[in-house]
Amino acid sequence: MDVLLLHGLLLLPLAALLLYRCSPHFQYLCKVAFFNCWIVAMATLLSPFAAFRGRSVDNMKLLRAALLPLKRFYGIRMRVRGAEQLQLQGPFVIVCNHQASLDLMGMVEVIPERCVPIAKRELLYLGTVGWACWLSGIIFIDRHRRDTAIEVISHTASTMRHENLRVWVFPEGTRNPGKSMLPFKRGAFHLAVQAQVPIVPIVISPYWDFFSSKEKRFTSGTCTIRVLPRVETRGLSPKDVPELTESVRQAMAEALAEMSMSDHEDQATEQSLLGLGDNRGRPQGQGDTARNGK
Ligand SMILES: CCCCCCCCCCCCCCCCC(=O)SCCNC(=O)CCNC(=O)[C@H](O)C(C)(C)COP(=O)(O)OP(=O)(O)OC[C@H]1O[C@@H](n2cnc3c(N)ncnc32)[C@H](O)[C@@H]1OP(=O)(O)O
Ligand SMILES: CCCCCCCC/C=C\CCCCCCCC(=O)OC[C@@H](O)COP(=O)(O)O
């Protein structure tokens, strides 16, 4: 009986390895689980060190260092275009498209010094992850209570100027794996106008070639991050915010459409040079109008 049990235990890792090699779904599950476990482990290990400093934007450096190696585990090549646009003195607001939690990998590639993201309040309740986020100075908003969210944003506008802070916002307000971007929330644009600081739009190329939560697919691949030219807000007032929001969204949507085409072509060329059929892409038009309904 004991011998049987021992054989069973020895065979288990082998069976898991075989399943990992043969089943893309199992591979997807393992990779997503690893992503979450990595974040929990890093938060648990590093939070005590971050706590020495207290709540500080300087802890974002630790957070960045903790997340940077993830791309290597997944074999994801990051290409950054227009990084020089981030070489700005003083505070500014970054707006970026939001496809999935994987965006954190893109975020840490380009996030400048003294920059904190705005995040949904729910992250605070994720145990040590919430603690790590709080210690890193991440700004939390309650998306269900507009008035308090607006108050937090107004307070952030004055902090930005006094403490030379940069703020990273996902203006879609929720994850969106679709081909086009969701309508933008206006908080980031009010923030920039109130603080009278520039907006730097960043577009992360679609993940379809290597990641899809819907299809449970997660392979290696290339991701392009494009930093667009900054948009000045000096002299603008709250009444200009709707137009400002639309023009920035338009520029980002155009960049996203362009990148969807060129990234896909790059992957296809790579595949054909390797003599492989490109069976990883998705049919044209899929997800075009996808909304996740949140
Ligand atoms: C230490 C080591 C650690 C290692 C461990 C690692 C841990 C890793 C974890 C990393 C975490 C990273 C975090 C990433 C998290 C990403 C997210 O959570 S995304 C979700 C949160 N983000 C947002 O929601 C985006 C910001 N939201 C908004 O901007 C919204 O505007 C809103 C303020 C929440 C209000 O939303 P809503 O009412 O739905 O919609 P709007 O159309 O925007 O606004 C309606 C109305 O209100 C006006 N308005 C909006 N904002 C303002 C404002 N600041 N001031 C004044 N008025 C405002 C807006 O103009 C509209 O009015 P109008 O008359 O129609 O114009
Ligand atoms: C004591 C409780 C312990 C609970 C432990 C839970 C462990 C959680 C595991 C991993 C945490 C990973 C957190 C990654 C954060 C990614 C940021 C992100 O992408 O947030 C999504 C948010 O932008 C929009 O949310 P919705 O699309 O609106 O939804």
Short mmCIF file of C-alpha atoms and ligand atoms in Angstrom, two decimals:
data_model
loop_
_atom_site.label_atom_id
_atom_site.label_comp_id
_atom_site.label_asym_id
_atom_site.label_seq_id
_atom_site.Cartn_x
_atom_site.Cartn_y
_atom_site.Cartn_z
CA MET A 1 0.00 0.00 0.00
CA ASP A 2 2.81 2.37 1.06
CA VAL A 3 4.77 1.57 -2.09
CA LEU A 4 1.72 2.29 -4.21
CA LEU A 5 1.27 5.63 -2.44
CA LEU A 6 4.93 6.51 -2.98
CA HIS A 7 4.68 5.72 -6.70
CA GLY A 8 1.53 7.79 -6.90
CA LEU A 9 3.27 10.74 -5.26
CA LEU A 10 6.25 10.44 -7.59
CA LEU A 11 4.03 10.26 -10.64
CA LEU A 12 2.01 13.32 -9.67
CA PRO A 13 4.64 15.95 -10.67
CA LEU A 14 5.33 14.03 -13.88
CA ALA A 15 1.63 13.97 -14.71
CA ALA A 16 1.38 17.72 -13.97
CA LEU A 17 4.38 18.39 -16.22
CA LEU A 18 2.88 16.33 -19.01
CA LEU A 19 -0.44 18.11 -18.63
CA TYR A 20 1.38 21.47 -18.66
CA ARG A 21 3.16 20.58 -21.92
CA CYS A 22 0.07 19.20 -23.60
CA SER A 23 -2.79 21.37 -22.41
CA PRO A 24 -2.79 25.11 -23.22
CA HIS A 25 -5.68 25.56 -20.76
CA PHE A 26 -3.72 24.00 -17.89
CA GLN A 27 -0.70 26.10 -18.91
CA TYR A 28 -2.88 29.21 -18.79
CA LEU A 29 -4.17 28.33 -15.31
CA CYS A 30 -0.64 27.68 -14.01
CA LYS A 31 0.68 30.94 -15.45
CA VAL A 32 -2.17 33.03 -14.04
CA ALA A 33 -1.82 31.31 -10.66
CA PHE A 34 1.91 32.00 -10.73
CA PHE A 35 1.25 35.69 -11.51
CA ASN A 36 -1.04 36.07 -8.51
CA CYS A 37 1.18 33.99 -6.21
CA TRP A 38 4.22 36.05 -7.23
CA ILE A 39 2.43 39.28 -6.36
CA VAL A 40 1.22 37.92 -3.01
CA ALA A 41 4.69 36.52 -2.21
CA MET A 42 6.48 39.75 -3.15
CA ALA A 43 3.99 41.86 -1.21
CA THR A 44 4.40 39.63 1.84
CA LEU A 45 8.20 39.60 1.66
CA LEU A 46 8.74 43.27 0.83
CA SER A 47 6.03 45.02 2.83
CA PRO A 48 7.96 44.79 6.12
CA PHE A 49 10.91 46.58 4.43
CA ALA A 50 8.58 49.15 2.88
CA ALA A 51 6.99 49.66 6.31
CA PHE A 52 10.33 50.94 7.66
CA ARG A 53 9.95 53.95 5.37
CA GLY A 54 6.28 54.30 6.14
CA ARG A 55 3.78 55.23 3.43
CA SER A 56 5.93 56.72 0.68
CA VAL A 57 6.05 57.00 -3.10
CA ASP A 58 9.67 55.80 -2.80
CA ASN A 59 8.26 52.33 -2.06
CA MET A 60 7.07 52.28 -5.69
CA LYS A 61 10.71 51.48 -6.53
CA LEU A 62 10.39 48.25 -4.53
CA LEU A 63 7.07 47.45 -6.16
CA ARG A 64 8.62 48.05 -9.59
CA ALA A 65 11.65 45.88 -8.83
CA ALA A 66 9.33 43.12 -7.60
CA LEU A 67 7.27 43.07 -10.79
CA LEU A 68 10.00 43.64 -13.42
CA PRO A 69 11.22 39.99 -13.50
CA LEU A 70 7.73 38.68 -14.36
CA LYS A 71 8.18 39.26 -18.09
CA ARG A 72 11.17 36.92 -18.11
CA PHE A 73 9.19 34.08 -16.53
CA TYR A 74 6.59 34.45 -19.24
CA GLY A 75 8.95 35.06 -22.17
CA ILE A 76 7.35 38.38 -22.97
CA ARG A 77 9.51 40.85 -24.85
CA MET A 78 8.73 44.47 -24.05
CA ARG A 79 9.37 47.12 -26.69
CA VAL A 80 9.09 50.74 -25.57
CA ARG A 81 8.59 53.50 -28.13
CA GLY A 82 8.78 57.21 -27.29
CA ALA A 83 10.21 56.80 -23.77
CA GLU A 84 11.78 60.26 -24.17
CA GLN A 85 8.29 61.75 -23.82
CA LEU A 86 8.49 60.82 -20.14
CA GLN A 87 11.64 62.87 -19.56
CA LEU A 88 9.67 65.75 -18.07
CA GLN A 89 10.51 67.80 -15.04
CA GLY A 90 7.72 68.29 -12.55
CA PRO A 91 4.38 66.59 -12.11
CA PHE A 92 2.19 65.13 -14.85
CA VAL A 93 -0.68 62.70 -15.34
CA ILE A 94 -0.22 59.46 -17.30
CA VAL A 95 -3.28 57.91 -18.92
CA CYS A 96 -3.01 54.33 -20.15
CA ASN A 97 -5.33 51.72 -21.66
CA HIS A 98 -6.27 48.82 -19.36
CA GLN A 99 -6.62 45.34 -20.84
CA ALA A 100 -5.86 42.99 -17.95
CA SER A 101 -3.86 42.62 -14.73
CA LEU A 102 -0.89 41.88 -17.03
CA ASP A 103 -0.77 45.66 -17.64
CA LEU A 104 1.24 45.81 -14.43
CA MET A 105 4.16 44.32 -16.41
CA GLY A 106 3.93 47.13 -18.97
CA MET A 107 3.41 49.73 -16.27
CA VAL A 108 6.63 48.88 -14.45
CA GLU A 109 8.60 49.02 -17.74
CA VAL A 110 7.95 52.74 -18.16
CA ILE A 111 6.69 54.13 -14.86
CA PRO A 112 8.76 57.24 -14.04
CA GLU A 113 10.16 58.22 -10.65
CA ARG A 114 7.68 59.54 -8.09
CA CYS A 115 4.67 58.13 -9.89
CA VAL A 116 1.71 56.37 -8.25
CA PRO A 117 -1.31 54.72 -9.83
CA ILE A 118 -4.92 55.42 -8.96
CA ALA A 119 -6.58 52.13 -8.04
CA LYS A 120 -9.96 50.80 -7.06
CA ARG A 121 -10.47 50.66 -3.29
CA GLU A 122 -11.15 46.91 -3.38
CA LEU A 123 -7.40 46.23 -3.78
CA LEU A 124 -6.90 47.48 -0.22
CA TYR A 125 -8.63 44.37 1.08
CA LEU A 126 -6.25 41.89 -0.59
CA GLY A 127 -4.25 41.21 2.58
CA THR A 128 -0.53 41.91 2.20
CA VAL A 129 -1.08 43.05 -1.41
CA GLY A 130 -3.38 45.82 -0.13
CA TRP A 131 -0.84 46.69 2.55
CA ALA A 132 1.98 46.87 -0.05
CA CYS A 133 -0.17 49.08 -2.30
CA TRP A 134 -0.99 51.40 0.60
CA LEU A 135 2.66 51.59 1.70
CA SER A 136 3.64 52.49 -1.89
CA GLY A 137 1.37 55.52 -1.81
CA ILE A 138 -1.15 54.14 -4.32
CA ILE A 139 -4.23 56.38 -4.37
CA PHE A 140 -7.47 54.53 -3.72
CA ILE A 141 -10.87 55.59 -4.98
CA ASP A 142 -14.30 54.17 -4.33
CA ARG A 143 -15.76 53.89 -7.81
CA HIS A 144 -19.25 53.46 -6.38
CA ARG A 145 -19.17 56.81 -4.57
CA ARG A 146 -18.52 59.47 -7.16
CA ASP A 147 -18.44 62.38 -4.69
CA THR A 148 -15.76 60.89 -2.48
CA ALA A 149 -13.79 59.75 -5.55
CA ILE A 150 -13.88 63.31 -6.89
CA GLU A 151 -12.76 64.62 -3.48
CA VAL A 152 -9.78 62.25 -3.49
CA ILE A 153 -8.87 63.39 -7.01
CA SER A 154 -9.10 67.08 -6.05
CA HIS A 155 -6.89 66.46 -3.04
CA THR A 156 -4.44 64.60 -5.32
CA ALA A 157 -4.27 67.64 -7.63
CA SER A 158 -2.82 69.81 -4.85
CA THR A 159 -0.55 67.03 -3.54
CA MET A 160 0.87 66.57 -7.05
CA ARG A 161 2.00 70.16 -7.23
CA HIS A 162 3.34 70.36 -3.69
CA GLU A 163 5.13 67.02 -3.71
CA ASN A 164 6.16 66.82 -7.38
CA LEU A 165 4.10 63.70 -7.86
CA ARG A 166 3.18 61.96 -11.11
CA VAL A 167 -0.08 60.02 -11.24
CA TRP A 168 -0.90 57.00 -13.43
CA VAL A 169 -4.58 56.56 -14.31
CA PHE A 170 -6.39 53.87 -16.29
CA PRO A 171 -9.15 56.17 -17.61
CA GLU A 172 -11.27 53.28 -18.89
CA GLY A 173 -11.86 52.63 -15.18
CA THR A 174 -11.99 48.84 -15.60
CA ARG A 175 -10.23 46.07 -17.53
CA ASN A 176 -11.15 45.89 -21.20
CA PRO A 177 -9.69 43.16 -23.44
CA GLY A 178 -11.62 44.44 -26.49
CA LYS A 179 -10.10 45.83 -29.66
CA SER A 180 -11.28 49.38 -29.06
CA MET A 181 -11.06 51.40 -25.87
CA LEU A 182 -14.01 51.99 -23.55
CA PRO A 183 -15.31 55.55 -23.14
CA PHE A 184 -12.96 57.38 -20.80
CA LYS A 185 -13.87 58.45 -17.26
CA ARG A 186 -13.07 62.08 -16.75
CA GLY A 187 -11.21 61.98 -13.41
CA ALA A 188 -7.69 61.92 -14.92
CA PHE A 189 -8.47 64.93 -17.09
CA HIS A 190 -10.02 66.94 -14.25
CA LEU A 191 -6.94 66.05 -12.23
CA ALA A 192 -4.56 67.38 -14.91
CA VAL A 193 -6.62 70.54 -15.44
CA GLN A 194 -6.95 71.23 -11.70
CA ALA A 195 -3.21 70.77 -11.20
CA GLN A 196 -2.46 72.52 -14.55
CA VAL A 197 -0.02 69.77 -15.49
CA PRO A 198 0.57 67.92 -18.79
CA ILE A 199 -1.05 64.62 -19.72
CA VAL A 200 1.15 61.86 -21.13
CA PRO A 201 -0.86 59.17 -22.96
CA ILE A 202 0.56 55.64 -23.02
CA VAL A 203 -0.79 52.82 -25.18
CA ILE A 204 -0.01 49.17 -24.52
CA SER A 205 -0.47 46.98 -27.60
CA PRO A 206 -3.14 44.28 -27.54
CA TYR A 207 -2.20 40.94 -25.96
CA TRP A 208 -4.21 38.76 -28.38
CA ASP A 209 -1.14 37.08 -29.82
CA PHE A 210 -0.07 35.66 -26.49
CA PHE A 211 -2.82 36.14 -23.91
CA SER A 212 -6.57 35.75 -23.75
CA SER A 213 -8.51 35.15 -20.55
CA LYS A 214 -11.57 34.28 -22.61
CA GLU A 215 -9.78 31.58 -24.61
CA LYS A 216 -7.58 30.59 -21.64
CA ARG A 217 -4.43 31.06 -23.69
CA PHE A 218 -1.08 32.35 -22.39
CA THR A 219 2.04 31.85 -24.51
CA SER A 220 5.18 33.92 -25.01
CA GLY A 221 5.14 37.00 -27.21
CA THR A 222 5.99 40.63 -27.76
CA CYS A 223 4.30 43.65 -26.27
CA THR A 224 4.81 47.20 -27.49
CA ILE A 225 4.37 50.20 -25.24
CA ARG A 226 4.01 53.51 -27.02
CA VAL A 227 4.37 56.81 -25.18
CA LEU A 228 2.54 59.52 -27.11
CA PRO A 229 3.46 63.22 -27.12
CA ARG A 230 2.31 65.08 -24.03
CA VAL A 231 -0.80 67.23 -24.04
CA GLU A 232 -0.54 70.56 -22.23
CA THR A 233 -3.42 71.68 -20.02
CA ARG A 234 -2.12 75.11 -18.96
CA GLY A 235 -4.93 77.65 -19.24
CA LEU A 236 -7.64 74.98 -19.56
CA SER A 237 -10.63 75.02 -17.20
CA PRO A 238 -13.18 72.36 -16.14
CA LYS A 239 -15.43 73.25 -19.08
CA ASP A 240 -12.65 72.09 -21.46
CA VAL A 241 -12.47 68.65 -19.85
CA PRO A 242 -14.98 66.82 -22.11
CA GLU A 243 -13.18 67.94 -25.28
CA LEU A 244 -9.77 67.24 -23.77
CA THR A 245 -10.91 63.74 -22.77
CA GLU A 246 -12.20 63.00 -26.25
CA SER A 247 -9.12 64.30 -28.07
CA VAL A 248 -6.74 62.27 -25.88
CA ARG A 249 -8.91 59.17 -26.27
CA GLN A 250 -8.97 59.67 -30.04
CA ALA A 251 -5.16 59.88 -30.22
CA MET A 252 -4.83 56.74 -28.07
CA ALA A 253 -7.45 54.84 -30.08
CA GLU A 254 -5.61 55.65 -33.32
CA ALA A 255 -2.31 54.50 -31.84
CA LEU A 256 -3.94 51.30 -30.56
CA ALA A 257 -5.44 50.55 -33.99
CA GLU A 258 -2.08 51.14 -35.66
CA MET A 259 -0.27 48.97 -33.13
CA SER A 260 -2.84 46.17 -33.48
CA MET A 261 -2.03 45.99 -37.18
CA SER A 262 1.75 46.30 -36.98
CA ASP A 263 2.22 43.98 -33.98
CA HIS A 264 0.10 41.33 -35.62
CA GLU A 265 2.06 41.65 -38.87
CA ASP A 266 5.37 41.43 -36.96
CA GLN A 267 4.24 38.23 -35.25
CA ALA A 268 3.04 36.75 -38.54
CA THR A 269 6.37 37.56 -40.22
CA GLU A 270 8.29 36.02 -37.33
CA GLN A 271 6.12 32.91 -37.57
CA SER A 272 6.52 32.53 -41.33
CA LEU A 273 10.29 33.09 -41.08
CA LEU A 274 10.32 30.25 -38.57
CA GLY A 275 8.27 28.21 -41.00
CA LEU A 276 5.30 28.00 -38.63
CA GLY A 277 1.70 28.76 -39.38
CA ASP A 278 0.34 31.65 -37.33
CA ASN A 279 -2.38 29.85 -35.45
CA ARG A 280 -2.14 32.00 -32.38
CA GLY A 281 -3.86 35.09 -33.75
CA ARG A 282 -7.53 35.72 -33.46
CA PRO A 283 -9.99 36.04 -36.29
CA GLN A 284 -10.32 39.56 -37.64
CA GLY A 285 -12.94 41.59 -35.87
CA GLN A 286 -13.13 39.37 -32.79
CA GLY A 287 -13.62 41.39 -29.64
CA ASP A 288 -14.04 44.55 -31.70
CA THR A 289 -16.82 45.91 -29.63
CA ALA A 290 -16.18 43.83 -26.56
CA ARG A 291 -17.31 45.36 -23.33
CA ASN A 292 -16.97 43.59 -20.06
CA GLY A 293 -20.13 45.16 -18.78
CA LYS A 294 -18.68 46.71 -15.64
C1 LIG B 1 6.23 47.06 -1.80
C2 LIG B 1 6.35 45.87 -2.75
C3 LIG B 1 5.11 45.43 -3.31
C4 LIG B 1 5.09 44.34 -4.30
C5 LIG B 1 3.68 43.87 -4.58
C6 LIG B 1 3.06 44.32 -5.82
C7 LIG B 1 1.60 44.71 -5.71
C8 LIG B 1 1.09 45.07 -7.07
C9 LIG B 1 -0.20 45.80 -7.13
C10 LIG B 1 -0.16 47.00 -8.06
C11 LIG B 1 -1.45 47.70 -8.18
C12 LIG B 1 -1.58 48.60 -9.37
C13 LIG B 1 -2.86 49.32 -9.41
C14 LIG B 1 -3.61 49.31 -10.69
C15 LIG B 1 -5.08 49.35 -10.45
C16 LIG B 1 -5.91 49.72 -11.60
C17 LIG B 1 -7.32 50.06 -11.21
O1 LIG B 1 -7.77 49.85 -10.14
S1 LIG B 1 -8.31 50.77 -12.45
C18 LIG B 1 -9.76 51.25 -11.59
C19 LIG B 1 -9.64 52.55 -10.91
N1 LIG B 1 -9.47 53.67 -11.80
C20 LIG B 1 -10.48 54.47 -12.22
O2 LIG B 1 -11.61 54.28 -11.85
C21 LIG B 1 -10.17 55.62 -13.15
C22 LIG B 1 -10.47 56.89 -12.49
N2 LIG B 1 -11.91 57.11 -12.35
C23 LIG B 1 -12.49 58.27 -12.75
O3 LIG B 1 -11.80 59.07 -13.28
C24 LIG B 1 -13.98 58.55 -12.64
O4 LIG B 1 -14.15 59.79 -13.27
C25 LIG B 1 -14.63 58.74 -11.26
C26 LIG B 1 -14.00 59.87 -10.50
C27 LIG B 1 -14.46 57.43 -10.44
C28 LIG B 1 -16.16 58.99 -11.47
O5 LIG B 1 -16.64 58.02 -12.31
P1 LIG B 1 -18.07 58.11 -13.10
O6 LIG B 1 -19.04 58.85 -12.32
O7 LIG B 1 -18.42 56.70 -13.44
O8 LIG B 1 -17.79 58.75 -14.53
P2 LIG B 1 -17.31 60.10 -15.22
O9 LIG B 1 -17.96 60.08 -16.53
O10 LIG B 1 -15.83 60.15 -15.28
O11 LIG B 1 -17.78 61.35 -14.34
C29 LIG B 1 -19.14 61.70 -14.16
C30 LIG B 1 -19.23 63.19 -13.90
O12 LIG B 1 -18.36 63.61 -12.85
C31 LIG B 1 -17.41 64.58 -13.34
N3 LIG B 1 -16.11 64.36 -12.70
C32 LIG B 1 -15.38 63.22 -12.73
N4 LIG B 1 -14.25 63.38 -12.06
C33 LIG B 1 -14.23 64.66 -11.61
C34 LIG B 1 -13.31 65.43 -10.84
N5 LIG B 1 -12.15 64.90 -10.43
N6 LIG B 1 -13.61 66.70 -10.58
C35 LIG B 1 -14.79 67.24 -11.00
N7 LIG B 1 -15.72 66.57 -11.72
C36 LIG B 1 -15.45 65.29 -12.02
C37 LIG B 1 -17.35 64.32 -14.84
O13 LIG B 1 -16.89 65.45 -15.54
C38 LIG B 1 -18.78 63.97 -15.16
O14 LIG B 1 -19.56 65.11 -15.19
P3 LIG B 1 -20.01 65.74 -16.59
O15 LIG B 1 -20.89 66.89 -16.21
O16 LIG B 1 -20.72 64.65 -17.33
O17 LIG B 1 -18.76 66.17 -17.29
C1 LIG B 2 -7.04 38.59 3.70
C2 LIG B 2 -7.41 38.47 2.28
C3 LIG B 2 -6.34 37.81 1.46
C4 LIG B 2 -6.73 37.77 0.02
C5 LIG B 2 -5.60 37.33 -0.86
C6 LIG B 2 -6.00 37.46 -2.28
C7 LIG B 2 -4.89 37.21 -3.21
C8 LIG B 2 -5.01 38.02 -4.47
C9 LIG B 2 -4.01 37.60 -5.45
C10 LIG B 2 -3.39 38.38 -6.25
C11 LIG B 2 -3.59 39.82 -6.34
C12 LIG B 2 -3.18 40.36 -7.63
C13 LIG B 2 -3.61 41.79 -7.70
C14 LIG B 2 -3.23 42.39 -8.97
C15 LIG B 2 -3.80 43.76 -9.10
C16 LIG B 2 -4.01 44.05 -10.52
C17 LIG B 2 -4.57 45.42 -10.77
C18 LIG B 2 -5.76 45.32 -11.63
O1 LIG B 2 -5.69 44.99 -12.77
O2 LIG B 2 -6.89 45.69 -11.02
C19 LIG B 2 -8.07 45.64 -11.76
C20 LIG B 2 -8.70 46.99 -11.77
O3 LIG B 2 -7.86 47.84 -12.39
C21 LIG B 2 -10.03 47.05 -12.47
O4 LIG B 2 -10.81 46.09 -11.93
P1 LIG B 2 -12.13 45.56 -12.67
O5 LIG B 2 -11.73 45.17 -14.08
O6 LIG B 2 -13.13 46.67 -12.65
O7 LIG B 2 -12.52 44.40 -11.83
#
